[in-house]
mmCIF file of C-alpha atoms in Angstrom:
data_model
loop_
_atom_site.group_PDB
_atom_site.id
_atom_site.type_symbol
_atom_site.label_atom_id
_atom_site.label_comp_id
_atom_site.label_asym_id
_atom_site.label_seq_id
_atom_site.Cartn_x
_atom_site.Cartn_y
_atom_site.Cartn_z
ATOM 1 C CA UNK A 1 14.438 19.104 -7.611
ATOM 2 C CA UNK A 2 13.299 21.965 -9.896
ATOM 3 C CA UNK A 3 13.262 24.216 -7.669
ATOM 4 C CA UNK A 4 16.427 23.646 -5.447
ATOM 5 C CA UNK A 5 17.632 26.924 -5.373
ATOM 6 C CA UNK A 6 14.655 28.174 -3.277
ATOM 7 C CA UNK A 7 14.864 25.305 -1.306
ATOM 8 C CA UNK A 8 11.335 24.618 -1.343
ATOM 9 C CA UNK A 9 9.446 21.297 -1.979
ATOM 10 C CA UNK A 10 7.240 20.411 -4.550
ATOM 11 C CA UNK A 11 4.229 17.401 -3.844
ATOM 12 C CA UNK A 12 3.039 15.329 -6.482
ATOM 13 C CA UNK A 13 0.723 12.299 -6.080
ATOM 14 C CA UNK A 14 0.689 9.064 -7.952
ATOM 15 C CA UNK A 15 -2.440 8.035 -9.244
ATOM 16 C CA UNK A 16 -3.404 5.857 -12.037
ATOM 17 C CA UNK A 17 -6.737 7.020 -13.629
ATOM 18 C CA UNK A 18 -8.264 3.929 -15.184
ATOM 19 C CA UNK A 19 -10.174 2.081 -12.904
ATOM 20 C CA UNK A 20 -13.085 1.722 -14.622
ATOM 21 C CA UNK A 21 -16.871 2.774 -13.626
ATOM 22 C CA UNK A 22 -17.822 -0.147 -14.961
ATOM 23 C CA UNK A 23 -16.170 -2.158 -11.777
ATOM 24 C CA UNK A 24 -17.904 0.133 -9.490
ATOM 25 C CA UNK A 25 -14.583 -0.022 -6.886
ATOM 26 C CA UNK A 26 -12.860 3.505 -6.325
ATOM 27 C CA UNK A 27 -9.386 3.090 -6.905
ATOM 28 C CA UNK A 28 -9.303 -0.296 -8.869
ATOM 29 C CA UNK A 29 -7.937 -0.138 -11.801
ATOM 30 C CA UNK A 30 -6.377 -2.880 -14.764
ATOM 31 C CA UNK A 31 -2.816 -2.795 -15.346
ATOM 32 C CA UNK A 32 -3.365 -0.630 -18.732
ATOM 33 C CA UNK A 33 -4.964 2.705 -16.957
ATOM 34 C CA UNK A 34 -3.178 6.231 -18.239
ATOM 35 C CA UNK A 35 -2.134 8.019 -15.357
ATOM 36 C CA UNK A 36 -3.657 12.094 -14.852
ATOM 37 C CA UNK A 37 -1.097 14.324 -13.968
ATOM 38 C CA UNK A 38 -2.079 17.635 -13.651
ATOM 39 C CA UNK A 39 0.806 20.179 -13.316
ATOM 40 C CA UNK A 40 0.919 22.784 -10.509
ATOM 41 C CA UNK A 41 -0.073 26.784 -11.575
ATOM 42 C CA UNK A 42 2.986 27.647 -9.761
ATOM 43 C CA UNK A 43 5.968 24.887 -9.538
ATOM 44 C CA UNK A 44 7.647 27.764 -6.021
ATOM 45 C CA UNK A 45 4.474 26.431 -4.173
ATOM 46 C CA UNK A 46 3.826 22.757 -4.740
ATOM 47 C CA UNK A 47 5.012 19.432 -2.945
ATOM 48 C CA UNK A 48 5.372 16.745 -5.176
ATOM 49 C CA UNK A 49 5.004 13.351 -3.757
ATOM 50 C CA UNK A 50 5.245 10.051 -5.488
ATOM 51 C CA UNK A 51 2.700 7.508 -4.683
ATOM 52 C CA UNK A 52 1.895 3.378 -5.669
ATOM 53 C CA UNK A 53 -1.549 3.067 -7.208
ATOM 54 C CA UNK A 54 -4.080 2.236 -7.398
ATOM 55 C CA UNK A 55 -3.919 1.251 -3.722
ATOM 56 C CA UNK A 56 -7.620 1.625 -2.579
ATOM 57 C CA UNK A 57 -8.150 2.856 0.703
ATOM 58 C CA UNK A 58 -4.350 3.897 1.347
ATOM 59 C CA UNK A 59 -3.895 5.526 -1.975
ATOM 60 C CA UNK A 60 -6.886 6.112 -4.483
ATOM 61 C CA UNK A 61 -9.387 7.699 -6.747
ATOM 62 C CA UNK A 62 -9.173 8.730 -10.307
ATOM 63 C CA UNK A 63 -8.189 12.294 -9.946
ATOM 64 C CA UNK A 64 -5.279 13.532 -8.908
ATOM 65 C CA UNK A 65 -6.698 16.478 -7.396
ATOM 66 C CA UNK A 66 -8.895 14.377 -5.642
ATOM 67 C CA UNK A 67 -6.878 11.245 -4.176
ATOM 68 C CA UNK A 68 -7.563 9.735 -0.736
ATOM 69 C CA UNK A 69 -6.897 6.866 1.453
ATOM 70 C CA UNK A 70 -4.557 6.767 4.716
ATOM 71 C CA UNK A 71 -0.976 7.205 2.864
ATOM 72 C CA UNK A 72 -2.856 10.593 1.386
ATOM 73 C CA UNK A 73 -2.770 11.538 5.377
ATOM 74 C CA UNK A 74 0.176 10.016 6.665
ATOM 75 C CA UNK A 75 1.715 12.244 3.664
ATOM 76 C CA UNK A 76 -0.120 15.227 4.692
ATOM 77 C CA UNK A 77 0.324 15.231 8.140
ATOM 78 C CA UNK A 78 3.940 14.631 7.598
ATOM 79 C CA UNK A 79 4.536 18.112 5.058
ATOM 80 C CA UNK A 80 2.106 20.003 7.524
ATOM 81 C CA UNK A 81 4.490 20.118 10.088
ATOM 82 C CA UNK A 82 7.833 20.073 7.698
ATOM 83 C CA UNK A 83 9.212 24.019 8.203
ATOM 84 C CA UNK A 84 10.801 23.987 4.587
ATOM 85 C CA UNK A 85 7.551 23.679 3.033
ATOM 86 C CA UNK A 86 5.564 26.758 2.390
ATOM 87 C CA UNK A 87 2.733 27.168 4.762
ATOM 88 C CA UNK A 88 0.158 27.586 1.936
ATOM 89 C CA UNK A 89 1.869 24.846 -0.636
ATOM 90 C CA UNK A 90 -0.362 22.325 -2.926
ATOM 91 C CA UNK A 91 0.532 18.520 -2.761
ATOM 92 C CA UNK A 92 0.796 17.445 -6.210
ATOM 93 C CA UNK A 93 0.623 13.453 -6.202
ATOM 94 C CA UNK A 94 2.060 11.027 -9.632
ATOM 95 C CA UNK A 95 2.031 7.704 -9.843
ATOM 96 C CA UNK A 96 5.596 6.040 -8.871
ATOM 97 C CA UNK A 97 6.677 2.119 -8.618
ATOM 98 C CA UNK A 98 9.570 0.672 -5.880
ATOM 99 C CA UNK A 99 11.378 0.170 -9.172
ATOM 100 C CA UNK A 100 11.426 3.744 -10.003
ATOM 101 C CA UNK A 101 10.994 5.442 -6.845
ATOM 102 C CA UNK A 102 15.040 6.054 -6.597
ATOM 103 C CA UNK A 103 15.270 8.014 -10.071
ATOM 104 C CA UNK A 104 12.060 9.973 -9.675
ATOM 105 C CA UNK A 105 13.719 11.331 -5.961
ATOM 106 C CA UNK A 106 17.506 11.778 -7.440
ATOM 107 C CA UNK A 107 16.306 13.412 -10.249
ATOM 108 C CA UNK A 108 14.451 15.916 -8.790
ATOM 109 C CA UNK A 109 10.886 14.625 -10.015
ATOM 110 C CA UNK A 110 9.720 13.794 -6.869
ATOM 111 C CA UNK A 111 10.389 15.182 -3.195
ATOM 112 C CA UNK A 112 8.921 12.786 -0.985
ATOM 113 C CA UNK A 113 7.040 9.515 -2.230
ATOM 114 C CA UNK A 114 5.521 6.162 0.188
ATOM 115 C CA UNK A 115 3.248 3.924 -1.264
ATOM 116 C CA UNK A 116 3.564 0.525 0.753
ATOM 117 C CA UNK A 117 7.725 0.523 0.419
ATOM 118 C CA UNK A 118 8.975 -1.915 2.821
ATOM 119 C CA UNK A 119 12.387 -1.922 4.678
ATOM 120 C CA UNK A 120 13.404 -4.581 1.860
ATOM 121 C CA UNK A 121 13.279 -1.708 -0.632
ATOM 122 C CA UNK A 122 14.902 0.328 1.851
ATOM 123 C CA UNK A 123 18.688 1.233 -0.123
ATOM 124 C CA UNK A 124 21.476 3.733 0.421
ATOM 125 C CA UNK A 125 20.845 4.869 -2.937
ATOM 126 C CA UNK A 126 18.019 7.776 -1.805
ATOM 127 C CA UNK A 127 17.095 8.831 1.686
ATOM 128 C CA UNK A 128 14.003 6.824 3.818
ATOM 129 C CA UNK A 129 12.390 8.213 6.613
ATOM 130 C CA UNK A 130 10.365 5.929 8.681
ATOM 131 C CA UNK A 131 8.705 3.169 9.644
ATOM 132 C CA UNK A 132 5.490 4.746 9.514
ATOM 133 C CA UNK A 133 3.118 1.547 9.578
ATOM 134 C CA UNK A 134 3.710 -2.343 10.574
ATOM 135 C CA UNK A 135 1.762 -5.170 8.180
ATOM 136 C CA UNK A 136 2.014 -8.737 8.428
ATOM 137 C CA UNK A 137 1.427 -11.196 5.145
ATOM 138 C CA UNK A 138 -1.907 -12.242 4.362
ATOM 139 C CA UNK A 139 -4.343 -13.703 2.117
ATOM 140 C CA UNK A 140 -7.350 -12.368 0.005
ATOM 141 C CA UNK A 141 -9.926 -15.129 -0.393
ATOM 142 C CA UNK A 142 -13.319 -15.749 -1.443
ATOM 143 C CA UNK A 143 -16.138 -15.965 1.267
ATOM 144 C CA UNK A 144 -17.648 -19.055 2.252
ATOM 145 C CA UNK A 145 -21.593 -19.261 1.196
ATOM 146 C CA UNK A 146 -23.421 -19.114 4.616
ATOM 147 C CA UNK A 147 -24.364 -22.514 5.678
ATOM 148 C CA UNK A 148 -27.853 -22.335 4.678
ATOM 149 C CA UNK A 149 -27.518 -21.294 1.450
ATOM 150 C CA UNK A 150 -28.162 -24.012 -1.509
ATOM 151 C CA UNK A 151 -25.167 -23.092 -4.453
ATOM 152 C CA UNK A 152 -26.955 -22.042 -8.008
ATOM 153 C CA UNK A 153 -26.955 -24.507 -10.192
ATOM 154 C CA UNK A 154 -26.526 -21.976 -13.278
ATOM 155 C CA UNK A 155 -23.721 -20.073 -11.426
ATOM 156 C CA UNK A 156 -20.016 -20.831 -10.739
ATOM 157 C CA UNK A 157 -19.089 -20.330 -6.789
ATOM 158 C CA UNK A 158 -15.769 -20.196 -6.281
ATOM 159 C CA UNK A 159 -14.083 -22.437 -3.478
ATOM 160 C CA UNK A 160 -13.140 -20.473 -0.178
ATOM 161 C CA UNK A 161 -9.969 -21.505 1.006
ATOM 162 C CA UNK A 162 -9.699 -22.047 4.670
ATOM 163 C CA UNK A 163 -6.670 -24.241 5.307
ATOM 164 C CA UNK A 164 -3.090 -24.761 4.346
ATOM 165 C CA UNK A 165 -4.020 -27.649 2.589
ATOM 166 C CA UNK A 166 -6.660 -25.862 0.491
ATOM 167 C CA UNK A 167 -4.169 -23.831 -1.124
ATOM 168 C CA UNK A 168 -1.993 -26.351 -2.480
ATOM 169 C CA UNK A 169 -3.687 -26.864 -5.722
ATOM 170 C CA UNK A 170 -4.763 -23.146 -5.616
ATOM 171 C CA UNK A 171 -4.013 -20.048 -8.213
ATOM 172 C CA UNK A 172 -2.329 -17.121 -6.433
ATOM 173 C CA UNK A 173 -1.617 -13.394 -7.364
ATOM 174 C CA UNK A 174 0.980 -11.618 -5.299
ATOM 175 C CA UNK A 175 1.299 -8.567 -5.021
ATOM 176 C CA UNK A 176 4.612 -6.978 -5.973
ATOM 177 C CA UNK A 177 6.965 -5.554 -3.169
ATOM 178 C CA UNK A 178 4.575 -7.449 -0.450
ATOM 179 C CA UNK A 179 6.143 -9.675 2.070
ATOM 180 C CA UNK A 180 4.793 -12.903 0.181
ATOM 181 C CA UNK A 181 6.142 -11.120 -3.030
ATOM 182 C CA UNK A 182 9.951 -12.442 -1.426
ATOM 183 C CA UNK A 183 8.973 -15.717 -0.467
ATOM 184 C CA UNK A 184 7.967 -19.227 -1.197
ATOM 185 C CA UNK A 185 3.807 -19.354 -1.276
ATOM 186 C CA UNK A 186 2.361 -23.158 -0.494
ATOM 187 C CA UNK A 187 0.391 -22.696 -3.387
ATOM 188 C CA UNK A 188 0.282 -24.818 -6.673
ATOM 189 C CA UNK A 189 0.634 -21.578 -8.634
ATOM 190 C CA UNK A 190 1.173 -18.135 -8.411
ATOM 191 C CA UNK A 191 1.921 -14.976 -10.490
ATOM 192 C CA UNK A 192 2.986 -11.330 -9.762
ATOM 193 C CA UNK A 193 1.083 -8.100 -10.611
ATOM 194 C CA UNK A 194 1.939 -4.780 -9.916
ATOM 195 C CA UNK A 195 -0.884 -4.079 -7.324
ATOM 196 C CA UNK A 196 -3.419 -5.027 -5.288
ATOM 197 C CA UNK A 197 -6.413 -4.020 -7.544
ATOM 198 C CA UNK A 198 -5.172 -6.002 -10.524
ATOM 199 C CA UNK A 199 -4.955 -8.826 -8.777
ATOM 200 C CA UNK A 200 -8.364 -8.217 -7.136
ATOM 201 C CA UNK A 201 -9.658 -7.788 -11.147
ATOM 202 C CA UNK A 202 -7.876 -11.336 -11.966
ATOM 203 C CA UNK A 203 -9.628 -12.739 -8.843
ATOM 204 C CA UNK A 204 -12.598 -11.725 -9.540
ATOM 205 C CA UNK A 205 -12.750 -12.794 -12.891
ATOM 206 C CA UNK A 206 -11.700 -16.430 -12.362
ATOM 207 C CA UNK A 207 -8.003 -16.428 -13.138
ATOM 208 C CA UNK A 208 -6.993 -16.488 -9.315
ATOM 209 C CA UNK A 209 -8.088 -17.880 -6.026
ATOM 210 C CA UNK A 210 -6.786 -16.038 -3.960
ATOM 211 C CA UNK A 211 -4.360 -12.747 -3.660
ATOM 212 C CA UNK A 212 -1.098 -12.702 -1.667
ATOM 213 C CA UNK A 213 -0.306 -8.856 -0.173
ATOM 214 C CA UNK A 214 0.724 -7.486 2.691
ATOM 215 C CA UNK A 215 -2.324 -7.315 5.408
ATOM 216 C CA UNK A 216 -2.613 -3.323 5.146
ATOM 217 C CA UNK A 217 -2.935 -3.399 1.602
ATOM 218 C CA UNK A 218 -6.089 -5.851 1.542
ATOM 219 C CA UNK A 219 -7.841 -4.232 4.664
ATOM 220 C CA UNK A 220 -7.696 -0.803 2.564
ATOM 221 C CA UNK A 221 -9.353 -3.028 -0.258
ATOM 222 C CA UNK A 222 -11.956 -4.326 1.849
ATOM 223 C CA UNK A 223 -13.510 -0.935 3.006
ATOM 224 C CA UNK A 224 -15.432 -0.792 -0.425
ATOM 225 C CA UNK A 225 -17.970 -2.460 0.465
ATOM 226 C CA UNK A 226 -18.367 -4.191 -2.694
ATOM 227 C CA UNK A 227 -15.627 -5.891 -1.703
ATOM 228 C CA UNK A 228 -16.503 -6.514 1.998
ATOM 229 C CA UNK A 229 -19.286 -8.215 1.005
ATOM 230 C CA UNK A 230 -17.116 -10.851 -1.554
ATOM 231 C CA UNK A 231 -14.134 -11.467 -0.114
ATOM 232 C CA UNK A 232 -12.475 -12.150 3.332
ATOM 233 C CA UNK A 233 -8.917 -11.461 4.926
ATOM 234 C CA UNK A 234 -6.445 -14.290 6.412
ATOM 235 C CA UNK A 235 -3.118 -13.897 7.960
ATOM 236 C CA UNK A 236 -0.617 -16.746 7.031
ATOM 237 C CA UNK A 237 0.173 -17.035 10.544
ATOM 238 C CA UNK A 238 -3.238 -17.684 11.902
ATOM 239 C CA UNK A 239 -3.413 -20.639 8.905
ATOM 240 C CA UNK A 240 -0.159 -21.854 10.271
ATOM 241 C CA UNK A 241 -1.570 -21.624 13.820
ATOM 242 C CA UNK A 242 -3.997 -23.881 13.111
ATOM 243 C CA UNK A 243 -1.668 -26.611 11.845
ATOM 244 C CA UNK A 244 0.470 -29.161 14.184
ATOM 245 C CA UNK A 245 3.138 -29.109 11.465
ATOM 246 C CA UNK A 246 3.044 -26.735 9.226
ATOM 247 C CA UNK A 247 5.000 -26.697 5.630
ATOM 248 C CA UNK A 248 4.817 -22.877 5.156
ATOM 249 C CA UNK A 249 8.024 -20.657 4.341
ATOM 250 C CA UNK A 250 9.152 -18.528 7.770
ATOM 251 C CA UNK A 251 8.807 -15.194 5.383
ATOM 252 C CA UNK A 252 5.455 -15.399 5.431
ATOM 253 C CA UNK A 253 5.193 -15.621 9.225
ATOM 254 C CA UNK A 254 7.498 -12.497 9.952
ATOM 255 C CA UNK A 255 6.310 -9.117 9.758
ATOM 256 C CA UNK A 256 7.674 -5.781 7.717
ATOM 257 C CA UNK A 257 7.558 -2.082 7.784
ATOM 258 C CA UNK A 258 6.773 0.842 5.637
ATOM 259 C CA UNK A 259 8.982 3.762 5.160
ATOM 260 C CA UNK A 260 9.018 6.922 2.877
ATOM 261 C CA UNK A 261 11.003 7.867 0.418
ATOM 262 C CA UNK A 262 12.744 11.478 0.879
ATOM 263 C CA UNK A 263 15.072 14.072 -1.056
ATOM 264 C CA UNK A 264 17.970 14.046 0.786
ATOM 265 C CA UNK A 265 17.827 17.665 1.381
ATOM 266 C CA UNK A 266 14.977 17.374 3.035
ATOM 267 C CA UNK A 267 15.028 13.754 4.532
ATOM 268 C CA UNK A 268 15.655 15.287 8.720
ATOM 269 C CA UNK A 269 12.997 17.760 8.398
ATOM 270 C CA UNK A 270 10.799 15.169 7.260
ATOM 271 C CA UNK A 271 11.115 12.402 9.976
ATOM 272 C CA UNK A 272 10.867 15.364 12.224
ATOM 273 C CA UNK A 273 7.596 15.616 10.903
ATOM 274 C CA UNK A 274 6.929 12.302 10.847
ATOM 275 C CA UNK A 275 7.765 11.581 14.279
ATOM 276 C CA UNK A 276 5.454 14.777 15.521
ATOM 277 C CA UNK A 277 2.707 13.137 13.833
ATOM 278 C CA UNK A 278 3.027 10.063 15.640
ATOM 279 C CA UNK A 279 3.168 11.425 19.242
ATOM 280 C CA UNK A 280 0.005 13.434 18.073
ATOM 281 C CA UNK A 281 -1.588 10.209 17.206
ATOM 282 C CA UNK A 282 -2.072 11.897 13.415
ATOM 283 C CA UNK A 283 -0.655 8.370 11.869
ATOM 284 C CA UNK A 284 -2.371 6.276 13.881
ATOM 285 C CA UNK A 285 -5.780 8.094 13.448
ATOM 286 C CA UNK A 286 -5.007 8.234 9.294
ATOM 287 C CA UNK A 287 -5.100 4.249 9.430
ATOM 288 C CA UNK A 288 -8.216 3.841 11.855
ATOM 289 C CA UNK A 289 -10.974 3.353 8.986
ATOM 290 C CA UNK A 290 -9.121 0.186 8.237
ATOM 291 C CA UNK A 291 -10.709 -1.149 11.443
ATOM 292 C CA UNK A 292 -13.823 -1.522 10.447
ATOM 293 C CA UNK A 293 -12.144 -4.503 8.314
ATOM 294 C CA UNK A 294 -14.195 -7.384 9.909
ATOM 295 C CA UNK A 295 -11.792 -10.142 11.222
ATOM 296 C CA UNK A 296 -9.077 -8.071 10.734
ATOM 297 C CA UNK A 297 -6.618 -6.743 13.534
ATOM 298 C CA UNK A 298 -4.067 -3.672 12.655
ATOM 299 C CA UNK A 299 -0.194 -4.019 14.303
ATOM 300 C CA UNK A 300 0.871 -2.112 17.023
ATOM 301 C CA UNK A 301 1.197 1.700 15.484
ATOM 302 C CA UNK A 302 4.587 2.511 15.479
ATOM 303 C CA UNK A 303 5.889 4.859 18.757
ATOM 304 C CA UNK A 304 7.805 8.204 18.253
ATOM 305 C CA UNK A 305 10.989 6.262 19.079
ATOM 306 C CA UNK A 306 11.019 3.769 16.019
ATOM 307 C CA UNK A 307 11.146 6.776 13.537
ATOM 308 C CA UNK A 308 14.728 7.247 12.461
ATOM 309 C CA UNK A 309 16.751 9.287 10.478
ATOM 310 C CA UNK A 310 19.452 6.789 9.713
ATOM 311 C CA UNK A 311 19.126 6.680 6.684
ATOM 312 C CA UNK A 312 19.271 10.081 5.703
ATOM 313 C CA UNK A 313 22.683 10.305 4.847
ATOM 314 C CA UNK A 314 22.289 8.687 1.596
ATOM 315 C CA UNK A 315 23.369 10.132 -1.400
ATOM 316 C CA UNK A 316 19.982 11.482 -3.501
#
């Protein structure tokens, strides 16, 4: 860290600034977006945390003094109640990436960064603090037209998949460092993009049918309701479920965990923190606007006893 010797931390936010008001979706954003960073007055009082975006609805906006979603309050909550902070210290967010996240935090860029890491990314090289959230692997597809509804004859609908079967001839965009991300999708194609919203822009746009991600990160997508009102949320295991045999890769049926990335240093203090905030209920409350995701059923919030420390003894 820059400031080690005073053995305080410094936050910084990720957040890519592109989106475009043209799309109308806070948070959304192409894969070519410049990132804002906007350095700290003083560097003695400032947190910086690293942070994956755009990830609407858990990470998101286009300023970084104005980012939101419910990995801004999991992060908050959790340097509230860290005693090596300084009471009165600004959280300074920058964008960060599961491939970089280990270099930002050992070279003192970063102090603490999350972003939808799961316990695969989880290595001895840096300190993790965690779980702070559970997600399953699902599926972003189109919506069915409503029964009564005749289909334009001058406009394109796209197909709503519903089945196993209707996404073997299907194009798929998963999202990097998601659960379906490490396995093998029963798809007829698929390619990788570094988030959610890109592959949302793809989808959108006619180049995919469908986007693989974890479950969290496509319930934070669908609380804009531009995109409530277009797409609709599956879980692989419910489309298993519903088949007497399915052909569908066991990955994609088992569930994962986030965790946060911590400077050693300060890796205890910070599940302390963590695990106050989820006896308070502070994590659990921080993911409750995803509810409103219709369809859609959260995990089990983590208990006070499944944050751990373990970790913390690696080298960073």
């Amino acid at each position: 860290m820059a400031t080690k010797q005073s053995h305080q931390l410094r936050f910084r936010l990720l957040v890519p600034i592109a989106l475009s008001a043209a799309l109308g979706v806070s948070g959304c954003s192409g894969g070519d977006d410049d990132v804002a960073v906007e350095e700290p007055a003083d560097p003695q009082e400032v947190v910086t945390i690293g942070g994956s975006m755009p990830s609407p609805g858990l990470i998101s906006d286009v300023d970084p003094t104005q980012v939101s979603g419910a990995e801004v309050d999991v992060a908050t909550n959790v340097t509230e109640r860290m005693t090596t902070t300084p009471p009165d210290a600004q959280l300074h967010w920058v964008p960060t990436t599961a491939d970089s996240v280990a270099d930002d935090i050992t070279s003192g860029e970063l102090d603490l960064a999350l972003g939808q890491f799961s316990g695969d990314e989880v290595s001895d090289e840096i300190a993790w603090v965690g779980p702070y959230a559970t997600v399953e692997a699902a599926v972003l597809v189109h919506q069915p037209l409503p029964e009564d509804t005749e289909e334009p004859a001058d406009v394109l609908v796209p197909d709503s998949l519903e089945s196993l079967e209707d996404f073997a001839d299907a194009s798929v965009c998963v999202v990097t460092g998601s659960i379906a991300a490490g396995t093998e999708l029963p798809v007829d194609d698929s390619t990788v993009e570094p988030t959610v919203s890109e592959c949302e822009i793809g989808m959108r746009s006619g180049r995919y049918d469908a986007v693989a991600a974890d479950d969290l990160q496509l319930a934070g997508l669908l609380t804009e309701p531009a995109m409530a009102g277009r797409y609709e949320l599956l879980l692989w295991s419910d489309l298993a479920d519903d088949e007497e045999e399915p052909d569908v890769d066991e990955g994609l049926l088992e569930s994962a965990q986030y965790w946060m990335a911590a400077n050693a240093t300060y890796c205890a203090d910070a599940a302390a923190a963590l695990k106050a905030a989820v006896d308070e209920g502070s994590v659990e409350e921080a993911f409750a606007s995803l509810e409103q995701v219709e369809g859609w059923e959260p995990q089990q919030p983590v208990a006070p006893g499944d944050i751990t420390a373990e970790h913390c003894d690696s080298e960073a």
